[in-house]
Amino acid sequence: MLKINLDFSGGAEVLFNNIKKRQLSLESEKKWTLRDFLQYMKENLLTERLELFIQGDSVRPGILVLVNDIDWELLGELDYEIKQNDNISFISTLHGG
Amino acid sequence: MPILCKAECGNKATLKRPKTADALCKNCFFNAFELEIHETITRSHLFKPGQRVAIAASGGKDSTVLAHVMKLLNEKFNYGLKLVLLSIDEGITGYRDDSLETVKQNRDDYEMELKILSYEELYGWTMDRIVEKIGRTNNCTFCGVFRRQALDRGAQLLKVDCVATGHNADDIAETVLMNILRGDTARLRRCTDIKTGGAENSIPRVKPLKYTYEKEIVMYAHFKKLVYFSTECIFAPNAYRGHARAFLKDLEKIRPSVIMDIIHSGEQLQIRESVKKPIRGICSNCGFVSSCQPCKACVLLEGLNRSLPKLGIGKRSKSEKMKAQQDLERQVILREKANLVKNDF
Ligand SMILES: [Zn+2]
Ligand SMILES: [Zn+2]
């Protein structure tokens, strides 16, 4: 199993049942890219309207994604391959001010 | 294979700056972020030594980062400022009361004086009660108009020389777009100004984060582990701004410089002299800055108190008619009462 930790903040948690932190185990027979994982989130974790989190096959602009505290823009974004014990953070910049 | 920090410090890069596309490590990002705000402050002469400056604090990401950075720069570069926090309590249960807890945390963390001013004490109405009265349309108008004036009133109470607000580059670009879409030339003229007000009786407002991207503010708060409040207001969020925001974020995805480009466009726009300009004066009723008589806050408040909440929402001529109509009805009722009294004898 591929174990990962997720955290949601900046208002992104509202889209996921208000849970800020969670652990997940993914089937590890196949490789998981962030693209695959977003699809998984869409089908299994998201509790609010889809368009508030997903746009096309990526996250909605204004939602920041970090893996192990590194900006996913430095990691190949959707093509990044998830590794054992990765910490994936989703931070909304769209809420409050 | 990790990407290394562009500043050649030897560390692993942790983020890509949207403004410059540079890959930087945490520390080099903190430095760049803080120094750019310092440059904005010095280049635009936002403050003078010895001034008392209020930071408009909502508990949200922008004002939390602003308070943090202002304290840091004030100490590092000896600005000689006395910083205080000013918060407005609109009286929205479950929203503002929670975010005020964050502001109180800022007060303790940064050892700054905090003044919380409520709509209740200023206007005699909380937003909860206003919404009860008028429903969920136009409530953002009331809230916005009252907040603008509340900051002026708070600044006066705190006897500060200026108020710093947390407007960031994305906010300003958004406002430029909205004002263009609405053809609001009066606001278009001043929405990119880094410093506004300051004329007779009005306390200047400054925007030290004018050139700071929202993404960087959020990243800064995240890496510095600053605690902020991020819940959306429970009363209808501003839908129009929401669309402008989504549009801007889509553009930013394709071309990150678009935010600075739009601000630049806003700054370069010139409006013909012949276009009517509102004259900023003082409200004859409450004494605060306004470009109309009486000011919008006073008109809205009169509407609430008269149970004519539409007053001040539409055209002025219509409002005058509504008031006249109500006065007339009241006179009729009074006269009828008087007649009743007469008939009793
Ligand atoms: Zn570095
Ligand atoms: Zn007034």
Coordinates of C-alpha atoms and ligand atoms in Angstrom, one line a residue:
Chain A
M1 CA 0.0 0.0 0.0
L2 CA 1.1 3.5 -0.7
K3 CA 0.6 5.6 2.4
I4 CA 0.1 9.3 2.2
N5 CA -0.9 12.2 4.4
L6 CA -3.1 14.9 3.3
D7 CA -3.8 18.3 4.7
F8 CA -6.2 21.0 3.7
S9 CA -6.1 24.6 4.8
G10 CA -6.9 28.2 3.9
G11 CA -10.5 27.2 3.4
A12 CA -9.9 24.2 1.2
E13 CA -10.9 21.9 4.1
V14 CA -14.5 23.2 3.7
L15 CA -14.6 21.2 0.4
F16 CA -13.6 18.0 2.2
N17 CA -16.1 17.7 5.0
N18 CA -14.1 20.2 7.1
I19 CA -11.4 17.6 7.9
K20 CA -8.0 19.3 7.9
K21 CA -5.7 16.3 8.1
R22 CA -6.2 12.7 7.0
Q23 CA -4.1 9.6 6.2
L24 CA -4.8 7.4 3.2
S25 CA -3.6 4.2 1.7
L26 CA -3.7 3.8 -2.0
E27 CA -3.5 0.5 -4.0
S28 CA 0.2 0.3 -4.9
E29 CA 0.0 -2.1 -7.8
K30 CA 0.0 0.9 -10.1
K31 CA 1.9 4.2 -10.1
W32 CA 0.0 7.2 -8.9
T33 CA 0.6 10.6 -10.4
L34 CA -1.0 13.7 -8.9
R35 CA -3.3 13.7 -12.0
D36 CA -4.6 10.2 -11.0
F37 CA -4.9 11.2 -7.4
L38 CA -6.9 14.3 -8.2
Q39 CA -9.3 12.0 -10.0
Y40 CA -9.5 9.8 -7.0
M41 CA -10.1 12.8 -4.7
K42 CA -12.9 13.9 -7.0
E43 CA -14.6 10.5 -6.8
N44 CA -13.9 9.6 -3.1
L45 CA -13.1 12.6 -0.9
L46 CA -14.7 15.7 -2.3
T47 CA -17.9 16.6 -0.5
E48 CA -18.7 20.0 -2.0
R49 CA -19.4 21.1 -5.5
L50 CA -16.8 19.8 -7.9
E51 CA -16.0 23.1 -9.6
L52 CA -14.9 24.6 -6.4
F53 CA -11.9 22.3 -6.4
I54 CA -11.3 20.9 -9.9
Q55 CA -11.0 22.7 -13.2
G56 CA -10.3 20.5 -16.2
D57 CA -8.0 17.7 -15.0
S58 CA -6.2 20.0 -12.5
V59 CA -7.1 21.9 -9.4
R60 CA -8.9 25.2 -9.7
P61 CA -6.6 28.1 -10.1
G62 CA -6.0 29.7 -6.7
I63 CA -5.6 26.4 -4.9
L64 CA -2.0 25.8 -4.1
V65 CA -0.5 22.3 -4.0
L66 CA 2.6 21.3 -2.1
V67 CA 4.3 17.9 -1.7
N68 CA 6.4 17.6 1.4
D69 CA 6.2 21.4 1.6
I70 CA 7.5 21.9 -1.9
D71 CA 5.4 23.9 -4.5
W72 CA 4.2 21.3 -7.0
E73 CA 5.1 23.8 -9.8
L74 CA 8.7 22.7 -9.1
L75 CA 7.8 19.0 -9.2
G76 CA 6.1 18.6 -12.6
E77 CA 2.5 19.4 -11.2
L78 CA 0.1 16.7 -12.5
D79 CA 2.9 14.4 -13.7
Y80 CA 4.5 14.1 -10.3
E81 CA 4.6 10.5 -9.1
I82 CA 3.5 10.1 -5.5
K83 CA 5.9 8.3 -3.2
Q84 CA 5.6 6.4 0.0
N85 CA 4.8 8.7 3.0
D86 CA 4.4 11.9 0.9
N87 CA 2.7 14.8 2.6
I88 CA 0.4 16.5 0.2
S89 CA -1.1 19.9 1.1
F90 CA -3.9 21.8 -0.5
I91 CA -4.1 25.4 0.4
S92 CA -6.8 27.7 -0.9
T93 CA -5.9 31.3 -1.6
L94 CA -9.5 32.0 -2.5
H95 CA -11.0 32.4 0.9
G96 CA -11.2 35.4 3.2
G97 CA -8.8 38.3 3.1
Chain B
M1 CA 16.4 15.5 -8.4
P2 CA 15.6 18.6 -6.5
I3 CA 15.8 22.0 -8.0
L4 CA 18.2 24.3 -6.3
C5 CA 17.5 27.8 -5.0
K6 CA 18.1 30.5 -7.7
A7 CA 19.9 32.7 -5.1
E8 CA 22.7 30.1 -5.1
C9 CA 22.6 29.6 -1.4
G10 CA 22.9 25.8 -1.9
N11 CA 19.5 25.0 -0.5
K12 CA 16.7 23.1 -2.2
A13 CA 14.1 25.4 -3.8
T14 CA 10.6 25.2 -2.2
L15 CA 8.5 27.4 -4.4
K16 CA 8.3 29.1 -7.7
R17 CA 7.5 32.7 -7.3
P18 CA 4.7 33.7 -9.6
K19 CA 6.0 37.2 -9.9
T20 CA 9.5 36.4 -11.2
A21 CA 9.2 32.6 -11.9
D22 CA 12.3 32.2 -9.7
A23 CA 12.7 29.0 -7.8
L24 CA 13.7 29.9 -4.2
C25 CA 14.3 28.2 -0.9
K26 CA 12.2 29.2 2.1
N27 CA 14.8 31.6 3.5
C28 CA 15.6 33.3 0.3
F29 CA 11.9 33.6 -0.4
F30 CA 11.3 35.2 3.1
N31 CA 14.0 37.7 2.3
A32 CA 12.8 38.6 -1.1
F33 CA 9.2 38.9 0.1
E34 CA 10.0 41.1 3.0
L35 CA 12.5 43.3 1.1
E36 CA 10.1 43.9 -1.7
I37 CA 7.5 45.2 0.8
H38 CA 10.2 47.3 2.4
E39 CA 11.0 48.8 -1.1
T40 CA 7.4 49.5 -1.7
I41 CA 7.1 51.3 1.6
T42 CA 10.3 53.4 1.1
R43 CA 9.8 54.1 -2.6
S44 CA 6.3 55.5 -2.0
H45 CA 7.1 57.2 1.3
L46 CA 4.2 55.5 3.0
F47 CA 5.3 56.4 6.5
K48 CA 7.2 59.0 8.5
P49 CA 9.3 58.3 11.6
G50 CA 7.3 58.8 14.8
Q51 CA 3.9 58.0 13.2
R52 CA 1.2 56.0 14.9
V53 CA 0.0 53.5 12.3
A54 CA -3.1 51.3 12.6
I55 CA -3.1 48.0 10.8
A56 CA -6.6 47.2 9.7
A57 CA -6.8 43.6 11.0
S58 CA -9.6 41.2 10.0
G59 CA -7.8 38.0 11.1
G60 CA -7.6 36.9 7.4
K61 CA -4.4 36.0 5.6
D62 CA -3.6 39.4 4.2
S63 CA -3.8 41.4 7.4
T64 CA -2.2 38.7 9.5
V65 CA 0.8 38.7 7.1
L66 CA 0.8 42.5 7.0
A67 CA 0.9 42.8 10.8
H68 CA 3.8 40.3 10.9
V69 CA 5.8 41.9 8.2
M70 CA 5.2 45.5 9.4
K71 CA 6.4 44.6 12.9
L72 CA 9.5 42.9 11.4
L73 CA 10.4 45.7 9.0
N74 CA 9.7 48.4 11.6
E75 CA 12.3 46.7 13.9
K76 CA 14.8 45.8 11.2
F77 CA 14.9 49.1 9.3
N78 CA 14.0 51.4 12.2
Y79 CA 11.0 53.0 10.7
G80 CA 10.2 54.4 14.2
L81 CA 6.5 53.6 13.9
K82 CA 4.1 52.8 16.7
L83 CA 1.9 50.0 15.3
V84 CA -1.6 49.3 16.6
L85 CA -4.3 46.9 15.4
L86 CA -7.8 48.1 14.4
S87 CA -10.6 45.6 13.9
I88 CA -14.1 46.1 12.9
D89 CA -16.8 43.8 14.4
E90 CA -19.7 43.7 11.9
G91 CA -21.7 41.6 14.3
I92 CA -21.9 38.4 12.2
T93 CA -22.3 35.5 14.6
G94 CA -20.2 32.5 13.7
Y95 CA -18.0 34.5 11.4
R96 CA -16.6 37.7 12.8
D97 CA -16.6 36.5 16.4
D98 CA -14.3 33.6 15.4
S99 CA -12.0 35.7 13.2
L100 CA -11.6 38.2 16.1
E101 CA -10.1 35.5 18.1
T102 CA -7.3 35.4 15.5
V103 CA -6.9 39.1 15.8
K104 CA -6.5 38.8 19.5
Q105 CA -3.9 36.2 18.9
N106 CA -2.1 38.7 16.7
R107 CA -2.3 41.3 19.5
D108 CA -0.6 38.9 21.9
D109 CA 2.0 37.6 19.4
Y110 CA 3.0 41.0 18.2
E111 CA 2.4 42.9 21.4
M112 CA 0.3 45.6 19.7
E113 CA -2.5 47.5 21.1
L114 CA -5.9 46.4 19.7
K115 CA -9.1 48.3 19.2
I116 CA -12.2 46.5 18.2
L117 CA -15.0 48.7 17.0
S118 CA -18.4 47.3 16.4
Y119 CA -21.2 48.3 14.1
E120 CA -23.4 47.9 17.1
E121 CA -21.7 50.7 19.0
L122 CA -21.2 52.9 15.9
Y123 CA -24.5 52.5 14.1
G124 CA -26.8 50.7 16.7
W125 CA -27.2 47.8 14.2
T126 CA -25.3 44.5 13.9
M127 CA -25.1 42.8 10.5
D128 CA -27.1 40.0 11.9
R129 CA -30.0 42.4 12.7
I130 CA -29.6 44.2 9.4
V131 CA -29.9 40.9 7.5
E132 CA -32.9 40.1 9.6
K133 CA -34.5 43.3 8.5
I134 CA -33.5 43.5 4.9
G135 CA -32.9 39.9 3.8
R136 CA -29.9 38.7 1.9
T137 CA -29.9 41.2 -1.0
N138 CA -27.9 44.4 -0.7
N139 CA -26.5 43.3 2.7
C140 CA -23.0 43.5 1.3
T141 CA -23.7 47.1 0.3
F142 CA -24.5 48.0 3.9
C143 CA -21.6 46.1 5.2
G144 CA -19.1 47.6 2.8
V145 CA -20.3 51.2 3.3
F146 CA -20.3 50.9 7.1
R147 CA -16.9 49.2 7.2
R148 CA -15.3 52.0 5.1
Q149 CA -16.5 54.6 7.5
A150 CA -15.9 52.4 10.6
L151 CA -12.2 52.3 9.7
D152 CA -12.1 56.2 9.6
R153 CA -13.9 56.4 12.9
G154 CA -11.6 53.8 14.5
A155 CA -8.5 55.6 13.2
Q156 CA -9.8 58.8 14.7
L157 CA -10.5 57.2 18.0
L158 CA -7.0 55.6 18.1
K159 CA -5.5 59.0 17.1
V160 CA -3.4 57.4 14.4
D161 CA -1.6 59.2 11.5
C162 CA -2.5 56.5 9.0
V163 CA -4.3 53.2 8.4
A164 CA -2.5 50.4 6.6
T165 CA -4.8 47.8 4.9
G166 CA -3.9 44.4 3.6
H167 CA -5.0 44.8 0.0
N168 CA -2.7 42.7 -2.2
A169 CA -1.8 42.8 -5.9
D170 CA -4.5 40.3 -6.8
D171 CA -7.2 42.4 -5.0
I172 CA -6.1 45.6 -6.8
A173 CA -6.0 43.9 -10.2
E174 CA -9.5 42.5 -9.5
T175 CA -10.7 46.0 -8.6
V176 CA -9.2 47.6 -11.7
L177 CA -11.1 44.9 -13.8
M178 CA -14.4 45.5 -12.0
N179 CA -14.2 49.2 -12.3
I180 CA -13.5 48.9 -16.0
L181 CA -16.4 46.5 -16.4
R182 CA -18.7 48.9 -14.6
G183 CA -17.3 52.0 -16.2
D184 CA -16.7 53.5 -12.7
T185 CA -14.3 56.2 -13.7
A186 CA -14.3 57.8 -10.2
R187 CA -13.1 54.6 -8.5
L188 CA -10.8 53.7 -11.5
R189 CA -8.9 56.9 -10.8
R190 CA -8.0 56.0 -7.3
C191 CA -8.2 52.2 -7.0
T192 CA -4.5 51.8 -7.9
D193 CA -3.3 54.6 -5.6
I194 CA -1.0 53.2 -2.9
K195 CA -2.0 56.1 -0.7
T196 CA -5.5 57.6 -0.5
G197 CA -7.2 60.2 1.6
G198 CA -5.1 62.5 3.7
A199 CA -6.9 65.7 2.8
E200 CA -8.9 67.7 5.3
N201 CA -10.2 65.6 8.2
S202 CA -9.5 62.3 6.5
I203 CA -6.8 59.9 7.7
P204 CA -4.6 58.5 4.9
R205 CA -4.9 54.9 4.0
V206 CA -1.9 53.0 2.6
K207 CA -1.5 49.6 0.9
P208 CA 2.0 48.2 1.7
L209 CA 1.1 44.9 0.0
K210 CA 0.0 46.5 -3.2
Y211 CA 2.6 44.7 -5.3
T212 CA 2.5 41.4 -3.3
Y213 CA 0.9 38.4 -5.0
E214 CA -1.8 36.5 -3.1
K215 CA 0.0 33.2 -3.8
E216 CA 3.1 34.5 -2.1
I217 CA 1.1 35.9 0.9
V218 CA -0.4 32.4 1.4
M219 CA 2.9 30.7 1.0
Y220 CA 4.6 33.1 3.4
A221 CA 1.9 32.5 6.0
H222 CA 2.1 28.7 5.4
F223 CA 5.9 28.5 5.7
K224 CA 6.0 30.9 8.7
K225 CA 3.2 29.0 10.3
L226 CA 1.1 32.1 10.9
V227 CA -2.4 31.3 12.0
Y228 CA -5.1 33.1 10.1
F229 CA -8.8 32.8 9.7
S230 CA -10.1 31.7 6.3
T231 CA -13.8 31.1 6.5
E232 CA -16.0 32.9 3.9
C233 CA -18.5 35.4 5.2
I234 CA -21.7 33.5 5.9
F235 CA -23.8 36.2 4.1
A236 CA -23.8 35.9 0.3
P237 CA -20.2 36.4 -0.9
N238 CA -19.8 39.2 -3.5
A239 CA -20.7 37.3 -6.6
Y240 CA -19.5 39.9 -9.0
R241 CA -16.1 40.1 -7.5
G242 CA -16.1 36.3 -7.5
H243 CA -16.4 36.2 -11.3
A244 CA -13.7 38.9 -11.7
R245 CA -11.5 36.8 -9.4
A246 CA -12.0 33.5 -11.2
F247 CA -11.3 35.3 -14.5
L248 CA -8.1 36.7 -13.2
K249 CA -6.9 33.4 -11.7
D250 CA -7.5 31.7 -15.1
L251 CA -5.4 34.4 -16.8
E252 CA -2.7 34.1 -14.1
K253 CA -2.4 30.4 -14.8
I254 CA -1.5 31.1 -18.4
R255 CA 0.6 34.2 -17.7
P256 CA 1.5 35.0 -14.1
S257 CA 2.6 38.6 -14.9
V258 CA -1.0 39.5 -15.7
I259 CA -1.6 40.7 -12.2
M260 CA 1.2 43.3 -12.4
D261 CA 0.2 44.1 -16.0
I262 CA -3.4 45.0 -15.0
I263 CA -2.2 47.1 -12.0
H264 CA 0.2 48.8 -14.4
S265 CA -2.6 49.4 -16.9
G266 CA -4.8 50.9 -14.1
E267 CA -2.0 53.2 -13.1
Q268 CA -1.4 54.3 -16.7
L269 CA -5.1 55.0 -17.5
Q270 CA -5.8 58.7 -17.8
I271 CA -9.3 60.0 -17.6
R272 CA -10.2 63.1 -19.6
E273 CA -10.5 66.2 -17.5
S274 CA -14.0 66.8 -18.8
V275 CA -15.3 63.6 -17.1
K276 CA -17.2 64.5 -14.0
K277 CA -15.2 63.9 -10.8
P278 CA -16.9 63.4 -7.5
I279 CA -15.8 66.1 -5.0
R280 CA -14.6 64.7 -1.8
G281 CA -16.1 66.6 1.1
I282 CA -17.4 66.1 4.6
C283 CA -20.8 64.7 5.4
S284 CA -22.8 67.5 7.0
N285 CA -24.5 64.9 9.2
C286 CA -21.7 62.8 10.6
G287 CA -18.6 64.7 9.7
F288 CA -16.8 61.9 7.9
V289 CA -15.4 61.9 4.4
S290 CA -17.9 61.6 1.6
S291 CA -18.5 62.7 -1.9
C292 CA -22.2 63.1 -1.5
Q293 CA -24.5 64.8 1.0
P294 CA -25.4 63.3 3.3
C295 CA -22.9 60.4 3.1
K296 CA -24.0 56.9 2.0
A297 CA -23.6 55.5 5.5
C298 CA -26.0 58.1 6.9
V299 CA -28.5 57.5 4.2
L300 CA -28.4 53.7 4.7
L301 CA -28.7 54.2 8.4
E302 CA -31.7 56.5 8.0
G303 CA -33.2 53.8 5.8
L304 CA -32.8 51.2 8.5
N305 CA -34.1 53.4 11.3
R306 CA -37.1 54.4 9.2
S307 CA -37.8 50.8 8.1
L308 CA -37.1 51.9 4.6
P309 CA -34.0 49.7 4.0
K310 CA -34.1 50.4 0.2
L311 CA -33.2 54.0 0.9
G312 CA -29.8 54.7 -0.5
I313 CA -29.7 51.5 -2.6
G314 CA -31.2 52.9 -5.8
K315 CA -31.3 56.3 -7.3
R316 CA -31.3 59.3 -5.0
S317 CA -34.4 60.8 -6.5
K318 CA -36.3 57.5 -5.8
S319 CA -35.0 57.6 -2.2
E320 CA -36.3 61.2 -1.8
K321 CA -39.7 60.1 -3.1
M322 CA -39.8 57.1 -0.7
K323 CA -39.0 59.4 2.3
A324 CA -41.6 62.0 1.2
Q325 CA -44.2 59.2 0.8
Q326 CA -43.5 57.9 4.3
D327 CA -43.6 61.4 5.9
L328 CA -46.9 62.0 4.2
E329 CA -48.3 58.7 5.5
R330 CA -47.0 59.5 9.0
Q331 CA -48.7 62.9 8.9
V332 CA -52.0 61.3 7.8
I333 CA -51.8 58.8 10.7
L334 CA -51.0 61.6 13.2
R335 CA -53.9 63.7 11.9
E336 CA -56.2 60.7 12.2
K337 CA -55.0 60.1 15.7
A338 CA -55.6 63.8 16.5
N339 CA -59.1 63.5 15.1
L340 CA -59.8 60.4 17.3
V341 CA -58.7 62.4 20.3
K342 CA -61.0 65.3 19.3
N343 CA -63.9 62.9 18.9
D344 CA -63.4 61.5 22.3
F345 CA -64.5 64.7 23.9
Ligands
ZN1 ZN 18.1 30.2 -1.1
ZN2 ZN -22.6 60.9 7.2

